[in-house]
Short mmCIF file of C-alpha atoms in Angstrom, two decimals:
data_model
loop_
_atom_site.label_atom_id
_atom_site.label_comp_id
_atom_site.label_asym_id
_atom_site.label_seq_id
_atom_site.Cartn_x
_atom_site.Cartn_y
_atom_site.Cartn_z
CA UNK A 3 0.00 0.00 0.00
CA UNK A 4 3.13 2.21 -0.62
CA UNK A 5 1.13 5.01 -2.88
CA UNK A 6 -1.45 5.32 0.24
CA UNK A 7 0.74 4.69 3.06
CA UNK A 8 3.12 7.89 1.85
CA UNK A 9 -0.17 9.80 1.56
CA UNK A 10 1.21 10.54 -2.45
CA UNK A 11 -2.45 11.39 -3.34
CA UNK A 12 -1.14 11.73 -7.24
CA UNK A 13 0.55 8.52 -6.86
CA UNK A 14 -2.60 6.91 -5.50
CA UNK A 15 -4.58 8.26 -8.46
CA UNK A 16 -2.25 7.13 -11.12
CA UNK A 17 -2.09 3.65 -9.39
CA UNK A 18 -6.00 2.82 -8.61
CA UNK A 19 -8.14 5.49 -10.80
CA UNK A 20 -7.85 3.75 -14.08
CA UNK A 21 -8.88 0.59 -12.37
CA UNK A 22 -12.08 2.33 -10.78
CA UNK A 23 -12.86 4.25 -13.77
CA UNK A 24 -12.77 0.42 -15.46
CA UNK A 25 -15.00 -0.57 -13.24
CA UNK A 26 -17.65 2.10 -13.06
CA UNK A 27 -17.54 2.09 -17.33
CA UNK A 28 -18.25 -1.18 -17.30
CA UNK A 29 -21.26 -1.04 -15.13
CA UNK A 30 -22.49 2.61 -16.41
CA UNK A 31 -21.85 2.47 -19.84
CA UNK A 32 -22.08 6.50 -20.29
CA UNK A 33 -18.74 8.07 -19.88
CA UNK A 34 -19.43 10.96 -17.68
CA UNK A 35 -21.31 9.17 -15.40
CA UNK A 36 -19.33 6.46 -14.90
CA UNK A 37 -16.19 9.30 -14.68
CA UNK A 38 -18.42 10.86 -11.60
CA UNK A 39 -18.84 7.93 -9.78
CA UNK A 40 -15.51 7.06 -10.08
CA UNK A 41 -14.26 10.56 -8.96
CA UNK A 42 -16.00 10.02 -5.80
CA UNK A 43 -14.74 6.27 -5.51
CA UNK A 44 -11.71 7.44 -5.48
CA UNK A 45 -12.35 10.77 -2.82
CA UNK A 46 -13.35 8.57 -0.27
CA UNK A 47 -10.80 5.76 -1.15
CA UNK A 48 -8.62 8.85 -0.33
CA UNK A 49 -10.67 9.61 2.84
CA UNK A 50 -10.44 6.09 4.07
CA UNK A 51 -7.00 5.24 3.56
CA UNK A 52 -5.30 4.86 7.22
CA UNK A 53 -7.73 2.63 7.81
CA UNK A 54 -7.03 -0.18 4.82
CA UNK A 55 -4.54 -2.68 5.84
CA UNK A 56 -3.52 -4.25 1.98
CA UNK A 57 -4.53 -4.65 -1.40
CA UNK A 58 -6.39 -7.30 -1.08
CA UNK A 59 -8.29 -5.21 1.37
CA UNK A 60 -8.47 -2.32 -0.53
CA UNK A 61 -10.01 -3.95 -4.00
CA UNK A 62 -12.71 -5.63 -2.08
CA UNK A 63 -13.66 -2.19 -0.98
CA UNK A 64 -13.35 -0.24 -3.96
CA UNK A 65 -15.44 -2.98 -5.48
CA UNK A 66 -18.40 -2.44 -2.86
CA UNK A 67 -18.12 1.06 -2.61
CA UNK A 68 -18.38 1.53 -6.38
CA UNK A 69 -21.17 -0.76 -6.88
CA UNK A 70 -23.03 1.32 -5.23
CA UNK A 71 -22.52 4.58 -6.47
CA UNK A 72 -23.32 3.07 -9.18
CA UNK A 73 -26.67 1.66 -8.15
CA UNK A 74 -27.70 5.42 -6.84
CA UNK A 75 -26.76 6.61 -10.03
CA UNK A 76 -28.74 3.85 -11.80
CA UNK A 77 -31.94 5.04 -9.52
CA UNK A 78 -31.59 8.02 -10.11
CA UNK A 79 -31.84 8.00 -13.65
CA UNK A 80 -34.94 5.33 -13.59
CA UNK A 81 -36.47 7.70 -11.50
CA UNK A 82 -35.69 10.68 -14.08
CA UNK A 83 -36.64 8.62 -17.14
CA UNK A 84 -38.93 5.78 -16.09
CA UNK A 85 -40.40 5.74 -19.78
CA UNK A 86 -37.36 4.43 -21.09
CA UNK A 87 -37.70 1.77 -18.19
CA UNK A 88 -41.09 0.90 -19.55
CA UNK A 89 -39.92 0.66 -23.22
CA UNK A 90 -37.29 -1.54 -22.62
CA UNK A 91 -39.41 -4.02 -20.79
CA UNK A 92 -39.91 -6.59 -23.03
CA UNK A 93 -36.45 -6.47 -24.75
CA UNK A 94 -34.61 -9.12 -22.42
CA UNK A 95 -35.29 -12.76 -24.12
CA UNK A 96 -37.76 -15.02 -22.61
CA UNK A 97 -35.63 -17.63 -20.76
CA UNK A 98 -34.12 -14.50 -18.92
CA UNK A 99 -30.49 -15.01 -19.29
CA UNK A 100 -27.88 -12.85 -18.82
CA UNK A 101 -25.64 -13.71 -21.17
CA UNK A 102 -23.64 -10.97 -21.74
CA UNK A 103 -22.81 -7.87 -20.04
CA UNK A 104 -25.18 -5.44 -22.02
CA UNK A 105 -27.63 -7.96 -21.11
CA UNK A 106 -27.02 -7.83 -17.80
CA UNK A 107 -26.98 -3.82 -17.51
CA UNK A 108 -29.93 -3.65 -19.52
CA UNK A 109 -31.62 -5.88 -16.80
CA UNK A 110 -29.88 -4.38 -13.96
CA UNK A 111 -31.31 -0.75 -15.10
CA UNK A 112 -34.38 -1.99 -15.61
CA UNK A 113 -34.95 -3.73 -12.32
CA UNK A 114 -32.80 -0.78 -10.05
CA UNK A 115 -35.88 0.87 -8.27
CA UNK A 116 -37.75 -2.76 -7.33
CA UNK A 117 -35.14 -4.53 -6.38
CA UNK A 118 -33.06 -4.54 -3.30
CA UNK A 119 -29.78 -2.73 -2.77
CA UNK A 120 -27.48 -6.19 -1.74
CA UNK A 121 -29.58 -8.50 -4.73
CA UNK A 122 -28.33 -5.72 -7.33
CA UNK A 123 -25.03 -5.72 -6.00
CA UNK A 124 -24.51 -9.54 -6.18
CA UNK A 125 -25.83 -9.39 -9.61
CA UNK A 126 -23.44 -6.67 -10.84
CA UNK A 127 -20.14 -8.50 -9.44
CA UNK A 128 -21.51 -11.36 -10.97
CA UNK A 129 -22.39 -10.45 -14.75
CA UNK A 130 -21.04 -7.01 -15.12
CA UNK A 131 -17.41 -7.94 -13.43
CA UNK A 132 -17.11 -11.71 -13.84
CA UNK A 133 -16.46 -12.14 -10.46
CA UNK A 134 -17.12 -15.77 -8.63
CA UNK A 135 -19.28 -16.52 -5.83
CA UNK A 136 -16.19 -16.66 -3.48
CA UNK A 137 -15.23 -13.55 -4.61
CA UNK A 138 -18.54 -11.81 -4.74
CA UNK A 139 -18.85 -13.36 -1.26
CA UNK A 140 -15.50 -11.85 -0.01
CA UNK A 141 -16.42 -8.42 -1.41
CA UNK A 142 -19.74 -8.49 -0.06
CA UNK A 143 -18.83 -9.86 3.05
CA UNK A 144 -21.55 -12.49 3.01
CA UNK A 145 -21.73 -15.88 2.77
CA UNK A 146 -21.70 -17.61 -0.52
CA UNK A 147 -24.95 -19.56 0.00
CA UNK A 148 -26.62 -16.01 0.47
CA UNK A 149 -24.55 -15.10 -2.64
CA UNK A 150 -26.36 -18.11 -4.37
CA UNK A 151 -29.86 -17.22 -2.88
CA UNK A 152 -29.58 -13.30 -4.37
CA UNK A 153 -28.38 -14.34 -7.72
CA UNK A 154 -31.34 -16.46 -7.98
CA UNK A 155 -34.13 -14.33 -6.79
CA UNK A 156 -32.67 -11.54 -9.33
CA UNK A 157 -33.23 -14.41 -12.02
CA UNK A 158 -36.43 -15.58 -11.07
CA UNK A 159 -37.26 -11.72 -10.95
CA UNK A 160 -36.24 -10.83 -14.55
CA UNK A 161 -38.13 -14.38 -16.14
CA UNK A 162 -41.27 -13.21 -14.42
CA UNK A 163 -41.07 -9.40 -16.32
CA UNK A 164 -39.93 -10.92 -19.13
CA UNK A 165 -43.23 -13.81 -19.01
CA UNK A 166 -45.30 -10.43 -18.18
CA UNK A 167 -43.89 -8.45 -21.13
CA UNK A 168 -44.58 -11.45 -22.88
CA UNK A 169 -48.13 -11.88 -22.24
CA UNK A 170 -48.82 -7.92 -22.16
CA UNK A 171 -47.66 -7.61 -25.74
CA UNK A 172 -49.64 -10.77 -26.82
CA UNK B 4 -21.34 -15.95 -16.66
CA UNK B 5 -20.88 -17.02 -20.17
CA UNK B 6 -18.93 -14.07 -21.55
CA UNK B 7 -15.97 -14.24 -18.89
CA UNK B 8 -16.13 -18.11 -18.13
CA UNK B 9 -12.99 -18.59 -19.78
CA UNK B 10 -11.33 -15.57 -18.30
CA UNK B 11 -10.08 -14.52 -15.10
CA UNK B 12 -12.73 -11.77 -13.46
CA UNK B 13 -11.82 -8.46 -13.39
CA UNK B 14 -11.41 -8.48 -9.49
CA UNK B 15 -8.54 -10.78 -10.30
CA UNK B 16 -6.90 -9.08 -12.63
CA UNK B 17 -6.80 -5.73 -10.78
CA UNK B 18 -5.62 -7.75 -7.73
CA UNK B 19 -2.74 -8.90 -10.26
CA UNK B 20 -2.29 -5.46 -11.32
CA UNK B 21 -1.57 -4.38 -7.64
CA UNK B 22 0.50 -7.27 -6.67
CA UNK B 23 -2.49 -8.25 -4.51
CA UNK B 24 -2.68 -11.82 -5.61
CA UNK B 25 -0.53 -12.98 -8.63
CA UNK B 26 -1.33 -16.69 -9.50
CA UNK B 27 0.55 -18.47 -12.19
CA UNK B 28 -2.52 -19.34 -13.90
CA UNK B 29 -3.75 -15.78 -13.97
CA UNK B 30 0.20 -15.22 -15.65
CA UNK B 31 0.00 -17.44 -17.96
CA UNK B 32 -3.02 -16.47 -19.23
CA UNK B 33 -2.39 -13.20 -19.83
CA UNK B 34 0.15 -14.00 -21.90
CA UNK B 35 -2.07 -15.81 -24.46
CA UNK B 36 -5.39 -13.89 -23.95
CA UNK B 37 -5.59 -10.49 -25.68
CA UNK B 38 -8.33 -9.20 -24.46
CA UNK B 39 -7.31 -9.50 -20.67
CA UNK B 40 -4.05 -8.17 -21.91
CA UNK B 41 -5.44 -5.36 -23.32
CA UNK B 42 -7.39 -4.31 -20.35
CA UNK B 43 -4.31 -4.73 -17.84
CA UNK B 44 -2.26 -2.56 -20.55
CA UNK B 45 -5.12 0.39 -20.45
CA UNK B 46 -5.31 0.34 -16.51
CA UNK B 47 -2.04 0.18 -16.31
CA UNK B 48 -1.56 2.92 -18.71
CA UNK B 49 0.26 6.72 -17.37
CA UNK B 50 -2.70 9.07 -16.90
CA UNK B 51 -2.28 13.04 -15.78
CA UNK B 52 -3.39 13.95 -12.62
CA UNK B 53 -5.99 16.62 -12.76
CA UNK B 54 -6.80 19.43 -10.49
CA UNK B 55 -9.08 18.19 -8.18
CA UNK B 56 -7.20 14.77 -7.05
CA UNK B 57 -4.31 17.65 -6.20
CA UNK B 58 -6.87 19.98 -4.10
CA UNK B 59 -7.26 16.24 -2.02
CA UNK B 60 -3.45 16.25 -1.15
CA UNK B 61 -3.50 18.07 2.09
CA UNK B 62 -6.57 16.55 4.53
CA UNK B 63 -7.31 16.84 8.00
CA UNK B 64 -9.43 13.88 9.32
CA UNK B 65 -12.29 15.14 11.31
CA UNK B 66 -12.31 12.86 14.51
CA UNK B 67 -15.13 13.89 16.74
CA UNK B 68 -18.22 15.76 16.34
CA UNK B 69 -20.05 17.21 19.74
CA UNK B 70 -23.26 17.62 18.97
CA UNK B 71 -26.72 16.55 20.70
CA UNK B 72 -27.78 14.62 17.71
CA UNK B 73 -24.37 12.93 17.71
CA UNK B 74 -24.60 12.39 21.24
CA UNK B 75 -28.15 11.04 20.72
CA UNK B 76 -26.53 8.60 18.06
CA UNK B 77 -24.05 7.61 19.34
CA UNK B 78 -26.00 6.33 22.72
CA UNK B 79 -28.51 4.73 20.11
CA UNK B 80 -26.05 2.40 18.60
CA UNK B 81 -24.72 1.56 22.32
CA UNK B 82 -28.24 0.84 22.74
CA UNK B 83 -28.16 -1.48 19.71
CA UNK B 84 -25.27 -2.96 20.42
CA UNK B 85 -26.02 -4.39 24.11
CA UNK B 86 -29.61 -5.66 22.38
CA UNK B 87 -27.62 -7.74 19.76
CA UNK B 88 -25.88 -9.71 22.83
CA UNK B 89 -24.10 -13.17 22.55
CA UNK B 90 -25.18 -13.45 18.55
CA UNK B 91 -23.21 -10.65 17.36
CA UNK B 92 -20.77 -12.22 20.13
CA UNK B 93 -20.34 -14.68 17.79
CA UNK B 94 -20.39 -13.42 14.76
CA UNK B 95 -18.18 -10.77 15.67
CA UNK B 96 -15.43 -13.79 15.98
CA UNK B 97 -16.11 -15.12 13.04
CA UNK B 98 -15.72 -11.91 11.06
CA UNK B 99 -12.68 -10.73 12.47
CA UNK B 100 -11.26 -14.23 11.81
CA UNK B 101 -11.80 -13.49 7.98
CA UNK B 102 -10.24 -9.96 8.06
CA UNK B 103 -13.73 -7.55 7.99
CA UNK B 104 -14.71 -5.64 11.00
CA UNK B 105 -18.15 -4.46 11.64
CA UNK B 106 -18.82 -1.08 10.18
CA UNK B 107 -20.80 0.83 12.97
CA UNK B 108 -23.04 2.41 11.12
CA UNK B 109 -24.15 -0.56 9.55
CA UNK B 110 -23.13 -3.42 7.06
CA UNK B 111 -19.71 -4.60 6.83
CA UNK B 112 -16.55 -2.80 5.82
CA UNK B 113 -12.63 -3.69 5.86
CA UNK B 114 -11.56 -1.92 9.10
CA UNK B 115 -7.72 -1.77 10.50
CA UNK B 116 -7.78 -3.74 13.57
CA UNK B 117 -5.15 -1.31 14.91
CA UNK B 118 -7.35 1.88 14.03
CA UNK B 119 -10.95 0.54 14.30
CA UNK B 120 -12.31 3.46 16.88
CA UNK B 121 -14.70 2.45 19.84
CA UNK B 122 -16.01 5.25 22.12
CA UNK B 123 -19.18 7.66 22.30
CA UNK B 124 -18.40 8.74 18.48
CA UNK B 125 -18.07 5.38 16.81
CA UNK B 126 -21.20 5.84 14.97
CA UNK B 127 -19.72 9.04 12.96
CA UNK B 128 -17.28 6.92 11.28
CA UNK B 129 -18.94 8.46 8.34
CA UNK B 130 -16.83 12.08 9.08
CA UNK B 131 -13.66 10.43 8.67
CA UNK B 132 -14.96 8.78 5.17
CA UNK B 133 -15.68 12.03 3.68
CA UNK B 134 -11.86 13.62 4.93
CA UNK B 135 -10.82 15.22 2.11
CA UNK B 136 -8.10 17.70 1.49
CA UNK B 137 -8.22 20.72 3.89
CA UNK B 138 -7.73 23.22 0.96
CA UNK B 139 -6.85 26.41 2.73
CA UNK B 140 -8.53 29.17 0.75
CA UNK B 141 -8.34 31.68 3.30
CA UNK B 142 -12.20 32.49 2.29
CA UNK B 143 -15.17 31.44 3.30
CA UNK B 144 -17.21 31.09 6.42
CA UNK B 145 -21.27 29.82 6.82
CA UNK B 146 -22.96 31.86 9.23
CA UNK B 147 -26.36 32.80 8.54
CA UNK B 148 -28.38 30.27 5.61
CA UNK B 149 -30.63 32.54 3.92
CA UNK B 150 -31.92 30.54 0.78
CA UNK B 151 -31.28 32.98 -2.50
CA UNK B 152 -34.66 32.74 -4.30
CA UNK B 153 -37.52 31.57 -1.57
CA UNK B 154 -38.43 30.34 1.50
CA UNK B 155 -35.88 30.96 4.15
CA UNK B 156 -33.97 28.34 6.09
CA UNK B 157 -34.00 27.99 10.03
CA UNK B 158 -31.30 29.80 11.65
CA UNK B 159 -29.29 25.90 11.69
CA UNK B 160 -30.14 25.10 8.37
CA UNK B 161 -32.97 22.88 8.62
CA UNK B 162 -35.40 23.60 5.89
CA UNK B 163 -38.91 21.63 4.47
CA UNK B 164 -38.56 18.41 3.75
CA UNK B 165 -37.82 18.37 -0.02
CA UNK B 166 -35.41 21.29 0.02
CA UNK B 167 -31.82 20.85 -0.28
CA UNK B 168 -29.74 22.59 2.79
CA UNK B 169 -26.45 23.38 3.34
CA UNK B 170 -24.89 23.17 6.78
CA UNK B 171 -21.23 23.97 8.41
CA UNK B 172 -19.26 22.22 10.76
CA UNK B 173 -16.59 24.32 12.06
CA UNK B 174 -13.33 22.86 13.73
CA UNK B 175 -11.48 24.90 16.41
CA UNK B 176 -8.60 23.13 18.65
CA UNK B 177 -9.44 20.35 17.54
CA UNK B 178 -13.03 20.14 18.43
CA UNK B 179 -15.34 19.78 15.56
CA UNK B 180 -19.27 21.32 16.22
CA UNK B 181 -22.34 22.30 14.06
CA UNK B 182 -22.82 25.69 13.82
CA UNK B 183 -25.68 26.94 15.46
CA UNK B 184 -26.89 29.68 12.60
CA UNK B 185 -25.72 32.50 15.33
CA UNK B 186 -21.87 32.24 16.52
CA UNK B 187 -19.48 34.02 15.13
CA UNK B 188 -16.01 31.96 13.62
CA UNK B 189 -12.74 32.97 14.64
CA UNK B 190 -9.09 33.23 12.46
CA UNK B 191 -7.71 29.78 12.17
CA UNK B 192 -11.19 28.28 12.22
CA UNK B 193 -11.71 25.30 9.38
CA UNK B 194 -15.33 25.07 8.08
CA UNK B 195 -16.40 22.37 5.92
CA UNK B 196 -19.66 22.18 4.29
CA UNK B 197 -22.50 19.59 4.71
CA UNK B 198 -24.80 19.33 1.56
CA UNK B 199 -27.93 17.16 1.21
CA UNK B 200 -28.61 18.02 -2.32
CA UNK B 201 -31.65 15.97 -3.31
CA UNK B 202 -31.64 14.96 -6.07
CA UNK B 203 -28.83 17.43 -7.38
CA UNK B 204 -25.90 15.67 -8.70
CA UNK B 205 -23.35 18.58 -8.81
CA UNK B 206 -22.09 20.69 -6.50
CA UNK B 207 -20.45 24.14 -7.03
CA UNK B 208 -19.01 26.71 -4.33
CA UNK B 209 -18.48 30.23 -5.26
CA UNK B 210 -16.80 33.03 -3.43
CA UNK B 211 -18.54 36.68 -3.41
CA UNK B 212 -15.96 39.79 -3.18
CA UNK B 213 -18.23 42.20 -2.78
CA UNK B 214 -22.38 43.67 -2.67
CA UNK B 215 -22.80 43.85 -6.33
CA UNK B 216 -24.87 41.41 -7.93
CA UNK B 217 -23.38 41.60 -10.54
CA UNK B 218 -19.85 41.39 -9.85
CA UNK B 219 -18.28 37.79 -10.82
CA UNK B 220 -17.81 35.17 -8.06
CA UNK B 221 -15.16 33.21 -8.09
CA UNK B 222 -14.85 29.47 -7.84
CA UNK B 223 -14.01 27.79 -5.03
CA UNK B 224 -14.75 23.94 -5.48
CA UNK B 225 -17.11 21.93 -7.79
CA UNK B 226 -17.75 18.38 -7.54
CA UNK B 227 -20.50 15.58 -8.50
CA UNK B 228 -22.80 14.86 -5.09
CA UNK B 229 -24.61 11.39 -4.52
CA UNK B 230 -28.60 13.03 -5.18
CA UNK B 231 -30.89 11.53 -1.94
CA UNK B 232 -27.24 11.34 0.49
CA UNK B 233 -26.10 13.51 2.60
CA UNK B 234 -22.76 14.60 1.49
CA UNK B 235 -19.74 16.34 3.59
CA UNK B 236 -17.46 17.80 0.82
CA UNK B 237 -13.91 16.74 0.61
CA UNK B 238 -12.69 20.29 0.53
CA UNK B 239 -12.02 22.56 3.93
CA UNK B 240 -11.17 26.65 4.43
CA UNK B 241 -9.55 28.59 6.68
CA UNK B 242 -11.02 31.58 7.79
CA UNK B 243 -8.57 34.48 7.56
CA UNK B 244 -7.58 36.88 10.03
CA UNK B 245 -8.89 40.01 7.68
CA UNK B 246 -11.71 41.63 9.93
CA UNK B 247 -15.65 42.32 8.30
CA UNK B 248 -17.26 39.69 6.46
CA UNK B 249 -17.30 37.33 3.84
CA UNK B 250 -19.97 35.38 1.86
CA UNK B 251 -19.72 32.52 -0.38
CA UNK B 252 -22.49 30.98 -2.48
CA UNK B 253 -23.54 27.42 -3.02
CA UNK B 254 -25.15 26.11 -6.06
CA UNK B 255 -26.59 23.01 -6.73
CA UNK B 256 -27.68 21.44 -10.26
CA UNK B 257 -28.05 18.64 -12.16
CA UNK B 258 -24.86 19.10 -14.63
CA UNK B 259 -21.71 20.87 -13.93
CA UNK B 260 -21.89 24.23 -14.88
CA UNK B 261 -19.80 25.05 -17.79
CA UNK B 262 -16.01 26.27 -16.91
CA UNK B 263 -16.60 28.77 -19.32
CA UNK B 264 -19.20 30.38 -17.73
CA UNK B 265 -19.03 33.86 -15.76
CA UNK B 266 -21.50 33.57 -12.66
CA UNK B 267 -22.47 36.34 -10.92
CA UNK B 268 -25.27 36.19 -8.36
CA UNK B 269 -27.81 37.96 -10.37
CA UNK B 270 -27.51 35.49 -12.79
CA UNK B 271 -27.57 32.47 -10.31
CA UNK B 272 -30.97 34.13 -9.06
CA UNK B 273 -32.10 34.58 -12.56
CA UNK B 274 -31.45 30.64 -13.61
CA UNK B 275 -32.72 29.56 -10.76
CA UNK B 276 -36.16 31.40 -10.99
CA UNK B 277 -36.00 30.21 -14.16
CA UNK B 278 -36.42 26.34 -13.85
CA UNK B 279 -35.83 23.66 -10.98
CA UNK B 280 -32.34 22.71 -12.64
CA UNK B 281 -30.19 25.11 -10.07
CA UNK B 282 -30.97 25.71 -6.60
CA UNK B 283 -28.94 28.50 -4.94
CA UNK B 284 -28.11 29.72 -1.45
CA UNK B 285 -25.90 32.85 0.05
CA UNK B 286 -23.80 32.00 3.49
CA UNK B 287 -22.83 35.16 4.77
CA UNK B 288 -20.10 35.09 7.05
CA UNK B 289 -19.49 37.20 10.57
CA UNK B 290 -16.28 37.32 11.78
CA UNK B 291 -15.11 38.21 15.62
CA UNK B 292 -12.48 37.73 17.82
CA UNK B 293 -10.72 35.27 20.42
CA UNK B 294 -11.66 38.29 22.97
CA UNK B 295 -15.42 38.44 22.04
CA UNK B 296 -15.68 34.69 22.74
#
């Protein structure tokens, strides 16, 4: 944790902001938002840093803390354009799979406001990140049969919209 | 996950990245995967360091805040704590076993065994997560909140629900309090703003010079805010030792407001009448003396 440690606040941002700008992209898609939310990952990384013993550590966190910024910012926009929410409510496919991560955001942003904070999270490590139930547990800090249970109720939860688009466009 | 199932998740490369956790199998796949490859080589990549991560350089953390609603917080989650009993006992073990300490104001967070705090203030954890840079302007001071376009504010702040507010906590020896709406700061004092903006997602602090509303303020900080969470920003000033007054002006919107732009505060009033993107307040700023205290 040398760049942290040394308090070198332009060393910590050239060694960790590309990594959490990564990270936000991939689950925001639009560049300035995902360049917000990654600004402020990284402010209270900055604010926090005494207090993180490693890397290991430190990842874990930065993984949590940006999921959900992320999810806020997610909200937030469903609650500014919930139209767009109701248009794209029949464009997941009917078996519900997330198969790839444009899927999966789709999904996620379509879902934000109804479903709860730790399901989304669980679902973003898992299809937006790649990251494996141990992981997703460690980052979490939850057990991986709980990581199991929220992964499934977010699938069972996107197969029922999906049967309801289904049967409302029919 | 079917589009990574053949490749490493992105936890584990940035753990590789940072030396965290650098398997063989993780090596050797980066060495015939091109996409990983690619992403490690763009994270890895030089960047320049902008303004704002330099304003962060110098912070003070802010330990304790004396307040009654801290006080009243702080003996709730006692309260809480001496419910939960022998399970979080227990679990409490089991956690610190695997590394994670309980976060005390809820939820689970990497903590320092060596720096985890325990006392009255515990529950304000939160301060020391939004420590930024103390970036001494020598400006600045909140005193009295008087809302720009409508309604006024109570003398602490505390408007409708609805409203965003602005707040102050002001540091002196080392003692960090919520100003009250009436005392006056001293030289030396650090203030640091509180924001709950809403469902504003941009934050922007302006300094005014003098009466006219037309004269240009000048910018202080600007920043993105979480809309719907109270936010303490990262930034800090210094009150000066110059005698009189001085006022600064908060705006809140939905989008940055362009670099380019000259603000003055008839404007601010003007955009702000305008539509419900901007929302606007004065802090006017008395000071006084160690003698008047």
């Amino acid at each position: 944790m040398q760049a942290l440690a040394k308090d070198d606040v332009e060393a910590a941002y050239r060694r960790f902001f590309s990594m959490i700008l990564a990270k936000c992209t991939r689950m925001l898609k639009d560049p300035e938002e995902a360049h917000d939310v990654a600004q402020e990952t990284f402010t209270r990384l900055w604010a926090k840093r005494r207090s993180i013993r490693d890397e290991q550590m430190l990842t874990a966190w930065l993984y949590r803390t940006a999921t959900r910024l992320a999810i806020d910012r997610l909200r937030l926009r469903a609650r500014q354009q919930p139209t767009a929410e109701a248009e794209h409510a029949g464009s997941v496919g009917i078996s519900g799979e997330l198969e790839d991560r444009a899927a999966a955001r789709q999904a996620i942003a379509r879902l934000c406001t109804h479903t709860p904070t730790h399901e989304l999270e669980a679902v973003i490590l898992s299809s937006v990140d790649g990251l494996t139930h141990p992981e997703i547990a460690e980052v979490m800090g939850k057990s991986e049969r709980t990581v199991r249970r929220l992964l499934a109720k977010f699938r069972s939860a996107t197969a029922r919209r999906c049967v309801g688009a289904e049967h409302g466009r029919a | 996950m079917v589009e990574r199932e053949n490749h490493p998740s992105f936890l584990e490369l940035d753990r590789f990245v940072l030396g965290a956790h650098r398997s063989a199998s993780t090596q050797d796949h980066l060495q015939t995967c091109e996409q990983c490859a690619s992403y490690v080589e763009r994270i890895t990549a030089d960047r320049p360091v902008p303004e704002w991560v330099t304003n962060l350089r110098d912070d003070e953390p802010w330990g304790e805040l004396d307040s009654p609603v801290t006080r009243m917080m702080a003996w709730r989650s006692r309260r809480r704590r001496r419910r939960r009993g022998r399970r979080v006992t227990e679990e409490l073990a089991q956690r610190k076993n695997r590394g994670w300490e309980p976060s005390a104001a809820g939820g689970w967070m990497p903590e320092s065994l060596e720096t985890r705090e325990l006392g009255p203030f515990a529950g304000w954890k939160w301060m020391g997560s939004f420590a930024g840079a103390a970036a001494v302007v020598g400006l600045v001071v909140l005193l009295a909140i008087t809302p720009a376009h409508q309604e006024e504010a109570g003398r602490d702040g505390i408007t409708a629900k609805g409203t965003p507010a602005v707040g102050v906590y002001v540091k002196r020896d080392g003692r960090v309090s919520l100003w009250d709406g009436r005392a006056r700061v001293l030289a030396g004092d650090t203030l640091r703003l509180k924001v709950v903006p809403v469902d504003f997602s941009h934050i922007t602090v302006l300094s005014r010079q003098d009466d006219s509303d037309a004269a240009t303020l000048g910018r202080l900080h600007e920043a993105p805010v979480t809309p719907g969470q109270e936010t303490v920003l990262s930034v800090a000033w210094r009150v000066d030792a110059q005698p009189g007054s001085e006022e600064i002006v908060v705006v809140l919107s939905h989008e940055p407001l362009h670099r380019d732009l000259t603000l003055t505060l008839a404007k601010i009033h003007a955009r702000s009448r305008e539509s419900q993107n901007l929302w606007s307040t004065r802090l006017v700023l008395m000071k006084g003396t160690a003698s008047e205290e």
